[in-house]
Short mmCIF file of C-alpha atoms and ligand atoms in Angstrom, two decimals:
data_model
loop_
_atom_site.label_atom_id
_atom_site.label_comp_id
_atom_site.label_asym_id
_atom_site.label_seq_id
_atom_site.Cartn_x
_atom_site.Cartn_y
_atom_site.Cartn_z
CA UNK P 27 20.39 32.29 -28.56
CA UNK P 28 16.61 32.56 -30.63
CA UNK P 29 17.92 30.67 -33.36
CA UNK P 30 19.41 28.38 -31.74
CA UNK P 31 17.15 26.83 -29.77
CA UNK P 32 14.39 26.68 -33.48
CA UNK P 33 17.90 25.18 -35.60
CA UNK P 34 17.91 22.34 -32.67
CA UNK P 35 16.20 19.68 -34.20
CA UNK P 36 13.52 18.53 -31.87
CA UNK P 37 12.03 15.04 -30.95
CA UNK P 38 8.58 14.26 -30.90
CA UNK P 39 8.09 12.15 -27.28
CA UNK P 40 7.30 8.75 -28.58
CA UNK P 41 10.37 8.91 -30.17
CA UNK P 42 12.78 10.36 -27.30
CA UNK P 43 10.42 8.03 -25.04
CA UNK P 44 11.66 5.29 -26.76
CA UNK P 45 14.83 5.14 -26.16
CA UNK P 46 15.78 7.68 -23.88
CA UNK P 47 19.61 6.35 -23.49
CA UNK P 48 20.46 8.01 -26.70
CA UNK P 49 19.63 11.46 -25.79
CA UNK P 50 21.34 13.81 -23.09
CA UNK P 51 20.22 18.01 -23.94
CA UNK P 52 17.15 17.77 -25.68
CA UNK P 53 14.85 19.99 -27.69
CA UNK P 54 10.61 19.20 -26.94
CA UNK P 55 7.46 21.36 -28.49
CA UNK P 56 4.10 20.58 -27.31
CA UNK P 57 1.33 22.17 -24.68
CA UNK P 58 1.02 22.18 -21.47
CA UNK P 59 -1.60 19.91 -19.92
CA UNK P 60 -0.50 21.22 -16.46
CA UNK P 61 2.12 23.73 -14.86
CA UNK P 62 2.13 22.52 -10.65
CA UNK P 63 3.52 24.85 -8.54
CA UNK P 64 5.77 26.92 -10.74
CA UNK P 65 8.33 23.87 -10.66
CA UNK P 66 6.40 21.08 -12.70
CA UNK P 67 5.55 20.98 -15.99
CA UNK P 68 3.60 18.02 -17.53
CA UNK P 69 3.88 18.48 -21.26
CA UNK P 70 2.61 16.59 -23.74
CA UNK P 71 3.25 17.20 -27.99
CA UNK P 72 0.38 14.28 -29.02
CA UNK P 73 2.59 11.36 -30.56
CA UNK P 74 2.05 9.43 -27.13
CA UNK P 75 -0.31 8.87 -24.00
CA UNK P 76 2.68 10.05 -21.67
CA UNK P 77 3.32 13.29 -20.78
CA UNK P 78 7.02 14.28 -20.00
CA UNK P 79 7.60 16.23 -16.78
CA UNK P 80 9.49 19.52 -17.51
CA UNK P 81 11.10 21.37 -14.27
CA UNK P 82 11.73 25.18 -14.15
CA UNK P 83 13.69 26.72 -12.34
CA UNK P 84 12.22 28.79 -11.19
CA UNK P 85 14.01 31.51 -8.72
CA UNK P 86 16.07 32.06 -12.31
CA UNK P 87 13.13 32.42 -14.05
CA UNK P 88 11.15 35.44 -14.73
CA UNK P 89 7.37 35.93 -13.52
CA UNK P 90 6.47 37.46 -16.86
CA UNK P 91 7.32 34.10 -18.64
CA UNK P 92 6.50 31.95 -15.59
CA UNK P 93 3.23 33.77 -15.55
CA UNK P 94 2.47 32.63 -19.47
CA UNK P 95 2.90 28.70 -18.36
CA UNK P 96 -0.51 27.43 -18.79
CA UNK P 97 -2.63 24.73 -19.43
CA UNK P 98 -3.06 24.89 -23.42
CA UNK P 99 -0.05 27.06 -23.89
CA UNK P 100 2.57 25.82 -26.77
CA UNK P 101 5.71 25.68 -25.26
CA UNK P 102 9.15 24.40 -26.79
CA UNK P 103 12.07 23.46 -24.16
CA UNK P 104 15.63 22.88 -24.07
CA UNK P 105 17.42 20.76 -21.51
CA UNK P 106 18.87 18.37 -20.21
CA UNK P 107 16.97 14.77 -20.36
CA UNK P 108 17.37 12.83 -16.64
CA UNK P 109 16.90 10.28 -14.12
CA UNK P 110 13.72 11.80 -12.28
CA UNK P 111 13.78 11.44 -8.64
CA UNK P 112 10.34 12.43 -8.01
CA UNK P 113 7.49 9.60 -8.12
CA UNK P 114 5.54 9.11 -10.92
CA UNK P 115 7.61 9.70 -14.06
CA UNK P 116 11.71 8.34 -14.69
CA UNK P 117 12.44 10.77 -16.41
CA UNK P 118 12.33 14.15 -16.56
CA UNK P 119 13.78 17.57 -18.68
CA UNK P 120 15.67 19.59 -16.25
CA UNK P 121 14.78 23.58 -18.70
CA UNK P 122 16.93 25.63 -19.66
CA UNK P 123 15.30 27.42 -21.73
CA UNK P 124 11.76 27.46 -22.46
CA UNK P 125 9.57 29.62 -24.94
CA UNK P 126 6.21 30.17 -25.34
CA UNK P 127 5.58 29.44 -29.09
CA UNK P 128 1.77 30.27 -27.93
CA UNK P 129 -0.24 31.50 -25.08
CA UNK P 130 -3.05 29.95 -23.83
CA UNK P 131 -5.34 32.82 -21.61
CA UNK P 132 -6.25 30.14 -18.25
CA UNK P 133 -9.07 32.33 -18.09
CA UNK P 134 -10.36 31.46 -21.32
CA UNK P 135 -9.21 28.30 -22.07
CA UNK P 136 -11.95 25.48 -21.40
CA UNK P 137 -10.02 22.60 -20.80
CA UNK P 138 -9.03 23.17 -17.47
CA UNK P 139 -6.75 20.40 -15.63
CA UNK P 140 -9.97 18.60 -14.33
CA UNK P 141 -12.19 16.33 -14.78
CA UNK P 142 -14.64 16.94 -17.94
CA UNK P 143 -17.92 15.44 -18.67
CA UNK P 144 -17.25 14.21 -22.26
CA UNK P 145 -21.21 16.00 -22.97
CA UNK P 146 -18.73 19.42 -22.15
CA UNK P 147 -16.04 18.26 -24.43
CA UNK P 148 -17.88 17.42 -28.23
CA UNK P 149 -18.82 21.47 -27.60
CA UNK P 150 -15.08 21.46 -27.91
CA UNK P 151 -14.44 19.13 -30.27
CA UNK P 152 -12.01 21.36 -31.77
CA UNK P 153 -9.87 21.32 -28.54
CA UNK P 154 -10.92 17.53 -26.72
CA UNK P 155 -8.10 16.17 -29.03
CA UNK P 156 -5.78 17.76 -26.56
CA UNK P 157 -6.85 15.34 -23.67
CA UNK P 158 -5.44 12.55 -22.72
CA UNK P 159 -8.74 10.20 -23.64
CA UNK P 160 -9.66 11.79 -26.88
CA UNK P 161 -5.44 11.47 -28.40
CA UNK P 162 -5.28 8.01 -27.57
CA UNK P 163 -9.09 7.12 -29.03
CA UNK P 164 -7.57 9.05 -31.88
CA UNK P 165 -4.25 7.58 -32.36
CA UNK P 166 -6.65 3.85 -32.12
CA UNK P 167 -8.14 5.36 -34.72
CA UNK P 168 -5.50 6.38 -37.05
CA UNK P 169 -3.81 2.79 -36.14
CA UNK P 170 -7.18 0.93 -36.83
CA UNK P 171 -7.87 2.57 -40.55
CA UNK P 172 -4.12 1.67 -41.59
CA UNK P 173 -4.73 -2.10 -40.50
CA UNK P 174 -7.61 -2.65 -42.21
CA UNK P 175 -5.39 -1.27 -45.57
CA UNK P 176 -2.99 -3.36 -44.84
CA UNK P 177 -5.28 -6.80 -44.38
CA UNK P 178 -6.66 -6.06 -47.45
CA UNK P 179 -3.73 -4.88 -49.40
CA UNK P 180 -2.05 -8.38 -47.69
CA UNK P 181 -5.10 -10.34 -49.40
CA UNK P 182 -4.24 -8.69 -53.38
CA UNK P 183 -7.93 -6.66 -52.98
CA UNK P 184 -7.99 -3.74 -54.96
CA UNK P 185 -8.96 -0.62 -52.95
CA UNK P 186 -12.36 1.26 -55.13
CA UNK P 187 -13.38 4.52 -54.30
CA UNK P 188 -16.90 4.70 -54.99
CA UNK P 189 -18.77 8.22 -55.59
CA UNK P 190 -19.98 10.24 -52.97
CA UNK P 191 -23.32 11.46 -54.67
CA UNK P 192 -25.13 9.35 -56.02
CA UNK P 193 -28.29 8.61 -57.57
CA UNK P 194 -29.42 5.43 -56.40
CA UNK P 195 -30.57 4.75 -52.96
CA UNK P 196 -28.37 0.61 -52.08
CA UNK P 197 -30.43 0.44 -48.85
CA UNK P 198 -34.07 1.43 -49.59
CA UNK P 199 -34.11 2.73 -46.55
CA UNK P 200 -34.83 6.38 -47.92
CA UNK P 201 -32.68 8.15 -45.43
CA UNK P 202 -31.19 10.22 -47.69
CA UNK P 203 -29.77 14.18 -47.78
CA UNK P 204 -30.30 15.45 -50.95
CA UNK P 205 -27.57 17.41 -52.99
CA UNK P 206 -28.88 20.09 -54.85
CA UNK P 207 -28.24 23.81 -56.19
CA UNK P 208 -31.60 25.27 -56.81
CA UNK P 209 -33.23 27.67 -54.75
CA UNK P 210 -34.99 26.11 -52.19
CA UNK P 211 -36.66 29.38 -52.19
CA UNK P 212 -38.62 29.03 -55.50
CA UNK P 213 -37.19 25.52 -57.39
CA UNK P 214 -37.98 25.40 -60.97
CA UNK P 215 -41.87 23.63 -61.09
CA UNK P 216 -42.00 21.06 -63.97
CA UNK P 217 -45.96 20.83 -65.67
CA UNK P 218 -47.01 18.46 -62.67
CA UNK P 219 -46.15 21.04 -60.16
CA UNK P 220 -43.23 18.75 -58.90
CA UNK P 221 -40.17 20.35 -58.04
CA UNK P 222 -37.93 19.61 -61.69
CA UNK P 223 -35.04 18.29 -60.79
CA UNK P 224 -33.92 18.04 -64.59
CA UNK P 225 -32.62 21.68 -63.68
CA UNK P 226 -30.56 20.88 -60.73
CA UNK P 227 -27.23 20.38 -61.25
CA UNK P 228 -27.21 16.72 -62.13
CA UNK P 229 -30.77 16.31 -64.61
CA UNK P 230 -31.71 13.74 -61.76
CA UNK P 231 -31.96 13.78 -58.02
CA UNK P 232 -29.16 13.41 -56.26
CA UNK P 233 -28.03 12.40 -52.84
CA UNK P 234 -24.99 11.88 -51.03
CA UNK P 235 -24.91 7.87 -50.39
CA UNK P 236 -25.23 5.47 -47.50
CA UNK P 237 -23.02 2.95 -49.32
CA UNK P 238 -20.79 2.65 -52.08
CA UNK P 239 -21.78 -1.15 -51.95
CA UNK P 240 -23.66 -1.50 -55.51
CA UNK P 241 -20.51 0.88 -57.70
CA UNK P 242 -18.00 -1.88 -55.69
CA UNK P 243 -20.62 -4.80 -56.88
CA UNK P 244 -19.56 -3.23 -60.22
CA UNK P 245 -15.76 -3.60 -59.61
CA UNK P 246 -15.25 -6.91 -57.78
CA UNK P 247 -16.91 -8.53 -60.56
CA UNK P 248 -14.02 -7.55 -63.07
CA UNK P 249 -11.40 -6.89 -60.36
CA UNK P 250 -12.22 -9.30 -58.58
CA UNK P 251 -11.90 -8.66 -55.36
CA UNK P 252 -12.43 -4.99 -53.98
CA UNK P 253 -12.51 -3.10 -50.77
CA UNK P 254 -14.12 0.59 -49.65
CA UNK P 255 -13.73 2.73 -46.74
CA UNK P 256 -15.22 6.04 -47.19
CA UNK P 257 -17.66 8.01 -45.37
CA UNK P 258 -21.46 7.42 -45.68
CA UNK P 259 -24.62 9.16 -44.95
CA UNK P 260 -27.73 8.50 -43.42
CA UNK P 261 -30.13 11.10 -42.67
CA UNK P 262 -31.90 9.04 -39.66
CA UNK P 263 -33.13 10.20 -37.15
CA UNK P 264 -31.87 8.61 -34.35
CA UNK P 265 -30.76 10.19 -31.51
CA UNK P 266 -28.10 7.38 -29.66
CA UNK P 267 -25.05 6.67 -28.92
CA UNK P 268 -24.77 3.72 -31.92
CA UNK P 269 -25.76 6.79 -34.03
CA UNK P 270 -24.17 9.25 -37.01
CA UNK P 271 -25.05 10.89 -39.69
CA UNK P 272 -22.27 10.64 -41.42
CA UNK P 273 -20.04 7.81 -40.64
CA UNK P 274 -17.06 6.00 -42.37
CA UNK P 275 -17.83 2.41 -43.68
CA UNK P 276 -15.65 -0.32 -45.14
CA UNK P 277 -17.38 -2.61 -47.87
CA UNK P 278 -15.19 -5.49 -49.54
CA UNK P 279 -17.07 -7.08 -52.08
CA UNK P 280 -15.73 -10.30 -54.11
CA UNK P 281 -16.49 -12.10 -56.82
CA UNK P 282 -16.74 -16.12 -56.80
CA UNK P 283 -17.64 -15.67 -52.91
CA UNK P 284 -20.80 -17.35 -51.07
CA UNK P 285 -21.71 -16.49 -48.07
CA UNK P 286 -19.62 -19.05 -45.62
CA UNK P 287 -17.01 -17.33 -47.51
CA UNK P 288 -18.15 -13.88 -46.26
CA UNK P 289 -18.40 -15.16 -42.99
CA UNK P 290 -14.84 -16.29 -42.85
CA UNK P 291 -13.19 -13.12 -44.46
CA UNK P 292 -15.20 -10.79 -42.29
CA UNK P 293 -14.20 -12.61 -38.60
CA UNK P 294 -10.82 -12.89 -40.08
CA UNK P 295 -11.01 -9.32 -40.68
CA UNK P 296 -11.88 -8.30 -37.43
CA UNK P 297 -9.68 -10.24 -35.43
CA UNK P 298 -6.71 -9.29 -37.39
CA UNK P 299 -7.72 -5.58 -37.02
CA UNK P 300 -8.41 -5.57 -33.60
CA UNK P 301 -4.84 -7.80 -33.18
CA UNK P 302 -3.04 -4.98 -34.75
CA UNK P 303 -4.30 -2.75 -32.34
CA UNK P 304 -3.42 -4.99 -30.06
CA UNK P 305 0.40 -5.03 -30.29
CA UNK P 306 0.96 -1.48 -32.23
CA UNK P 307 -1.14 0.62 -29.12
CA UNK P 308 -0.34 -1.27 -26.02
CA UNK P 309 -0.31 2.61 -23.84
CA UNK P 310 -2.70 3.79 -25.57
CA UNK P 311 -5.20 0.52 -24.89
CA UNK P 312 -3.93 0.31 -21.37
CA UNK P 313 -4.52 3.82 -20.31
CA UNK P 314 -7.98 3.56 -21.39
CA UNK P 315 -8.63 -0.05 -20.27
CA UNK P 316 -7.50 2.39 -17.11
CA UNK P 317 -10.36 5.19 -18.01
CA UNK P 318 -12.71 2.33 -18.33
CA UNK P 319 -11.89 0.76 -14.90
CA UNK P 320 -12.83 3.89 -13.16
CA UNK P 321 -16.35 3.92 -15.33
CA UNK P 322 -17.11 1.05 -14.57
CA UNK P 323 -16.36 1.31 -10.67
CA UNK P 324 -19.15 4.12 -10.68
CA UNK P 325 -22.02 1.98 -11.86
CA UNK P 326 -24.00 -0.55 -9.92
CA UNK P 327 -22.28 -4.17 -9.34
CA UNK P 328 -25.39 -5.23 -10.96
CA UNK P 329 -24.53 -3.41 -14.26
CA UNK P 330 -21.18 -3.65 -14.70
CA UNK P 331 -19.13 -5.08 -17.17
CA UNK P 332 -17.01 -7.96 -15.99
CA UNK P 333 -14.16 -7.98 -18.26
CA UNK P 334 -11.45 -5.19 -18.66
CA UNK P 335 -10.92 -3.97 -22.16
CA UNK P 336 -7.96 -5.72 -23.18
CA UNK P 337 -9.59 -9.07 -22.04
CA UNK P 338 -12.99 -7.80 -24.58
CA UNK P 339 -10.79 -7.40 -26.85
CA UNK P 340 -7.90 -10.64 -26.89
CA UNK P 341 -11.37 -12.14 -25.86
CA UNK P 342 -13.00 -11.36 -29.51
CA UNK P 343 -9.93 -11.89 -30.79
CA UNK P 344 -9.68 -15.75 -29.51
CA UNK P 345 -13.09 -17.46 -29.77
CA UNK P 346 -15.12 -18.25 -32.51
CA UNK P 347 -17.76 -16.71 -33.45
CA UNK P 348 -21.37 -18.57 -33.23
CA UNK P 349 -23.02 -18.22 -36.20
CA UNK P 350 -26.96 -18.82 -35.45
CA UNK P 351 -29.92 -18.93 -37.60
CA UNK P 352 -31.93 -16.15 -37.67
CA UNK P 353 -34.99 -19.01 -36.60
CA UNK P 354 -32.60 -20.60 -34.53
CA UNK P 355 -32.07 -17.44 -33.15
CA UNK P 356 -36.37 -16.75 -32.96
CA UNK P 357 -36.57 -19.12 -31.42
CA UNK P 358 -33.73 -18.75 -28.21
CA UNK P 359 -35.23 -15.30 -27.86
CA UNK P 360 -38.99 -16.69 -27.70
CA UNK P 361 -38.42 -19.42 -24.91
CA UNK P 362 -35.73 -16.46 -23.12
CA UNK P 363 -36.49 -14.98 -19.32
CA UNK P 364 -36.58 -11.98 -20.95
CA UNK P 365 -38.91 -12.91 -23.07
CA UNK P 366 -41.69 -15.33 -21.07
CA UNK P 367 -41.63 -12.56 -17.70
CA UNK P 368 -42.21 -9.60 -20.59
CA UNK P 369 -39.12 -7.66 -19.98
CA UNK P 370 -38.35 -7.07 -23.55
CA UNK P 371 -40.09 -3.18 -24.51
CA UNK P 372 -40.12 -5.53 -28.09
CA UNK P 373 -41.86 -9.32 -26.72
CA UNK P 374 -40.61 -11.40 -29.61
CA UNK P 375 -44.40 -13.76 -30.45
CA UNK P 376 -43.77 -14.71 -33.70
CA UNK P 377 -40.89 -15.85 -37.18
CA UNK P 378 -40.78 -12.80 -39.02
CA UNK P 379 -40.00 -9.44 -36.90
CA UNK P 380 -36.86 -7.29 -36.83
CA UNK P 381 -34.45 -7.49 -33.91
CA UNK P 382 -34.31 -5.06 -31.38
CA UNK P 383 -31.25 -4.16 -30.55
CA UNK P 384 -32.29 -5.65 -26.70
CA UNK P 385 -32.74 -9.09 -28.43
CA UNK P 386 -28.93 -9.05 -30.28
CA UNK P 387 -27.60 -7.70 -26.45
CA UNK P 388 -29.64 -10.89 -24.47
CA UNK P 389 -27.96 -13.61 -27.26
CA UNK P 390 -24.47 -11.80 -27.82
CA UNK P 391 -24.03 -11.04 -23.46
CA UNK P 392 -26.36 -13.24 -21.79
CA UNK P 393 -27.44 -16.63 -23.93
CA UNK P 394 -23.82 -16.67 -26.20
CA UNK P 395 -21.55 -14.58 -24.27
CA UNK P 396 -19.27 -14.17 -27.91
CA UNK P 397 -19.53 -12.69 -30.81
CA UNK P 398 -22.36 -13.47 -33.08
CA UNK P 399 -23.57 -13.84 -37.07
CA UNK P 400 -26.19 -14.46 -37.09
CA UNK P 401 -27.34 -15.42 -41.24
CA UNK P 402 -30.54 -16.14 -43.28
CA UNK P 403 -32.61 -13.72 -42.68
CA UNK P 404 -36.84 -12.97 -43.72
CA UNK P 405 -36.52 -11.15 -46.87
CA UNK P 406 -38.90 -9.16 -46.10
CA UNK P 407 -36.51 -6.81 -43.42
CA UNK P 408 -33.70 -7.37 -45.60
CA UNK P 409 -32.86 -5.22 -48.36
CA UNK P 410 -33.38 -5.76 -52.07
CA UNK P 411 -29.90 -7.16 -53.62
CA UNK P 412 -29.35 -9.90 -51.29
CA UNK P 413 -30.14 -13.65 -52.27
CA UNK P 414 -33.12 -15.38 -51.96
CA UNK P 415 -32.70 -19.28 -50.34
CA UNK P 416 -34.77 -22.38 -51.78
CA UNK P 417 -37.25 -21.60 -48.90
CA UNK P 418 -38.89 -18.38 -51.10
CA UNK P 419 -38.72 -16.57 -47.30
CA UNK P 420 -35.28 -16.05 -46.63
CA UNK P 421 -32.19 -14.40 -47.51
CA UNK P 422 -28.48 -15.05 -47.90
CA UNK P 423 -27.88 -11.81 -45.20
CA UNK P 424 -25.97 -11.71 -41.96
CA UNK P 425 -25.10 -9.46 -39.37
CA UNK P 426 -21.71 -9.56 -36.89
CA UNK P 427 -23.76 -8.77 -33.15
CA UNK P 428 -20.68 -7.08 -30.66
CA UNK P 429 -21.01 -7.13 -26.77
CA UNK P 430 -22.34 -3.15 -26.04
CA UNK P 431 -22.16 -2.08 -29.58
CA UNK P 432 -24.74 -4.62 -31.06
CA UNK P 433 -24.83 -4.73 -34.65
CA UNK P 434 -21.08 -3.88 -36.14
CA UNK P 435 -20.90 -5.26 -40.05
CA UNK P 436 -24.27 -6.07 -42.39
CA UNK P 437 -23.76 -8.16 -45.39
CA UNK P 438 -25.16 -10.82 -47.30
CA UNK P 439 -24.41 -13.27 -50.71
CA UNK P 440 -25.98 -10.88 -53.52
CA UNK P 441 -28.41 -12.39 -55.59
CA UNK P 442 -27.13 -13.14 -58.81
CA UNK P 443 -29.71 -14.75 -60.71
CA UNK P 444 -31.16 -11.71 -63.18
CA UNK P 445 -34.80 -12.96 -62.74
CA UNK P 446 -35.29 -13.68 -59.85
CA UNK P 447 -33.38 -10.02 -58.82
CA UNK P 448 -35.64 -8.51 -61.05
CA UNK P 449 -38.90 -9.98 -58.80
CA UNK P 450 -37.98 -8.79 -56.56
CA UNK P 451 -36.59 -5.39 -57.17
CA UNK P 452 -40.35 -5.22 -58.95
CA UNK P 453 -42.18 -6.53 -55.50
CA UNK P 454 -40.56 -3.46 -53.58
CA UNK P 455 -41.45 -0.80 -56.25
CA UNK P 456 -38.01 -0.14 -56.83
CA UNK P 457 -37.29 1.91 -59.94
CA UNK P 458 -36.18 -0.43 -61.85
CA UNK P 459 -34.41 1.50 -64.54
CA UNK P 460 -32.12 3.82 -62.18
CA UNK P 461 -30.55 0.11 -61.27
CA UNK P 462 -30.50 -0.65 -65.40
CA UNK P 463 -26.02 -0.31 -64.97
CA UNK P 464 -26.76 -2.67 -61.41
CA UNK P 465 -28.96 -5.28 -63.94
CA UNK P 466 -26.41 -5.42 -66.72
CA UNK P 467 -24.05 -7.07 -64.00
CA UNK P 468 -26.95 -9.77 -64.13
CA UNK P 469 -27.06 -9.84 -67.83
CA UNK P 470 -23.43 -9.99 -68.48
CA UNK P 471 -20.93 -12.40 -66.87
CA UNK P 472 -22.46 -12.80 -63.54
CA UNK P 473 -21.16 -14.24 -60.98
CA UNK P 474 -21.95 -14.98 -56.61
CA UNK P 475 -20.82 -12.95 -54.76
CA UNK P 476 -20.77 -11.56 -51.44
CA UNK P 477 -19.60 -8.55 -48.75
CA UNK P 478 -20.08 -6.93 -45.95
CA UNK P 479 -19.73 -4.15 -44.62
CA UNK P 480 -18.03 -3.03 -41.53
CA UNK P 481 -19.52 0.10 -39.86
CA UNK P 482 -15.70 2.07 -38.70
CA UNK P 483 -16.99 4.13 -35.58
CA UNK P 484 -18.01 1.28 -34.06
CA UNK P 485 -15.21 -1.17 -34.10
CA UNK P 486 -14.02 2.14 -33.28
CA UNK P 487 -16.00 2.06 -30.27
CA UNK P 488 -15.12 -1.35 -29.57
CA UNK P 489 -11.49 -1.42 -29.41
CA UNK P 490 -11.19 2.00 -26.96
CA UNK P 491 -14.43 1.06 -24.70
CA UNK P 492 -15.72 4.78 -25.67
CA UNK P 493 -19.66 4.49 -25.00
CA UNK P 494 -20.45 7.23 -27.35
CA UNK P 495 -19.88 6.62 -30.84
CA UNK P 496 -20.18 10.85 -30.57
CA UNK P 497 -16.19 10.20 -28.94
CA UNK P 498 -14.53 8.19 -31.82
CA UNK P 499 -14.79 10.33 -34.18
CA UNK P 500 -13.52 13.72 -35.10
CA UNK P 501 -16.30 15.80 -35.38
CA UNK P 502 -19.25 13.75 -34.86
CA UNK P 503 -22.64 14.54 -37.12
CA UNK P 504 -26.12 13.83 -35.44
CA UNK P 505 -29.52 15.63 -35.69
CA UNK P 506 -29.16 18.80 -34.63
CA UNK P 507 -25.89 19.17 -34.72
CA UNK P 508 -23.24 19.87 -37.22
CA UNK P 509 -20.73 22.64 -35.55
CA UNK P 510 -17.21 22.77 -37.18
O1 4AD B 24 -25.99 -2.75 -42.40
P1 4AD B 24 -26.15 -1.98 -42.69
O2 4AD B 24 -26.91 -0.44 -43.77
O3 4AD B 24 -25.62 -2.28 -44.24
C1 4AD B 24 -24.71 -1.55 -45.45
O4 4AD B 24 -25.04 -0.51 -45.95
C2 4AD B 24 -24.60 -2.76 -46.80
N1 4AD B 24 -24.64 -2.05 -48.51
C3 4AD B 24 -23.28 -3.22 -46.33
C4 4AD B 24 -22.32 -4.16 -47.35
O5 4AD B 24 -23.15 -5.20 -47.60
N2 4AD B 24 -21.80 -3.58 -48.23
O6 4AD B 24 -24.80 -0.58 -42.64
C5 4AD B 24 -23.32 -1.57 -42.23
C6 4AD B 24 -23.11 -1.32 -41.10
C7 4AD B 24 -23.63 -1.42 -39.98
O7 4AD B 24 -23.39 -2.80 -39.39
C8 4AD B 24 -22.95 -0.66 -38.87
O8 4AD B 24 -22.00 -0.51 -38.17
C9 4AD B 24 -22.96 0.46 -39.69
O9 4AD B 24 -22.77 0.32 -40.90
N3 4AD B 24 -24.03 1.31 -39.89
C10 4AD B 24 -23.55 2.69 -39.27
N4 4AD B 24 -22.85 3.37 -38.63
C11 4AD B 24 -22.82 4.58 -37.39
N5 4AD B 24 -24.13 5.20 -37.74
C12 4AD B 24 -25.05 4.54 -38.33
N6 4AD B 24 -26.11 5.49 -38.39
C13 4AD B 24 -24.92 3.67 -39.25
N7 4AD B 24 -25.62 2.44 -39.90
C14 4AD B 24 -25.26 1.65 -40.59
MG1 MG B 25 -28.05 -3.35 -41.66
#
């Protein structure tokens, strides 16, 4: 009997529920979400947000078996697929045989059929994907990654794999994780009394990369249009709902592209991926939309978002992003109510200050009520590689700011003029020798070129309506936390 059960091809629920009329007797496998009244199993196998109700004939089932049908247990069920009389589902399986594939002790299994806080579930990150919310988020994350490749591949961009271990600090922020095999107890010391990294694995100091941009630029100057999509690491001690120490970034880089081309591509790209998710993830989005609506109801009226999740996504897809120079933005902020009434934590007093997230949110959520692309930032608050404008004060940078998220994209037109770049590097006290290969790009066949970086988790945050970035990556890495 058992052998026969195993040999019958089992169906994943997504397939079964999309064309139920094709099936009569089915074999399904998955995990028990709930077991009600010794009769109704809500089964889920991860292929869809929907559970399948399986009805157990408890009068003819061993009590010892019934006792093992607990939340979290893995089961295999064979039975007839029929229309359901009950409320809440249109189909159910009349269980003929049930096999407990893997038990879950109800006294120990932490994911019980009740509402758990996201904080609690973060501590159970190895099991949280068995909840409806996390499985929906992770399916959307998967579809979004595919959409990203589809977008660039359709446009003929080449996917390049830039190194994860690097000697350069692309962003110049010094927030890097060192990669070393030296003994931390007694590292070799050089003549000057400093740690002798010449004796380290690579014969020099190396780190985990903060960005693949500099290496991507080398490939753009040969392949034309390229993109990276890989993990990046930042040892910034920002314990916020939008920062991770390990996150994924997409970085396209294009030869013969100026800043306007760059902004056009970034806007088209974001809209494409969100539209893709709207089309492919209808059920997961509907579930997360409802989740968000319920969460909003617990907030005071004046803090509730006026738009639902799907509405927000559609709004972004259908509307043009507002393009505003940094200088215009500073004027708007200077004259804004919260600035005049001293409501901002950081008041905007003069041109040249960096924008805080409260300012970005004011521009996006209050003033423009749309995604905003800010461009031409003061050179002194941006990285060394951005192209200097004629005013000698601003650089061709652009950041895309999103409602509820803040900065989702950072990019720029790159400085392609050798002398100008060398001067910038010197002014900032960066080691030009380390960058000899980067400078070579400006020596041989230099082109005006541009690119940007999109923080993948910030896009997933937006697309799922989740509020903490730790909940859109399987195993978040944040200060003081690297369990799993
Ligand atoms: O603005 P950033 O630092 O830009 C760069 O790294 C450039 N090299 C990109 C380029 O032009 N090729 O980072 C780009 C994006 C940010 O806009 C943000 O979305 C995301 O990466 N990001 C983070 N996401 C999660 N956690 C963090 N700690 C992040 N830091 C940046
Ligand atoms: Mg940035």
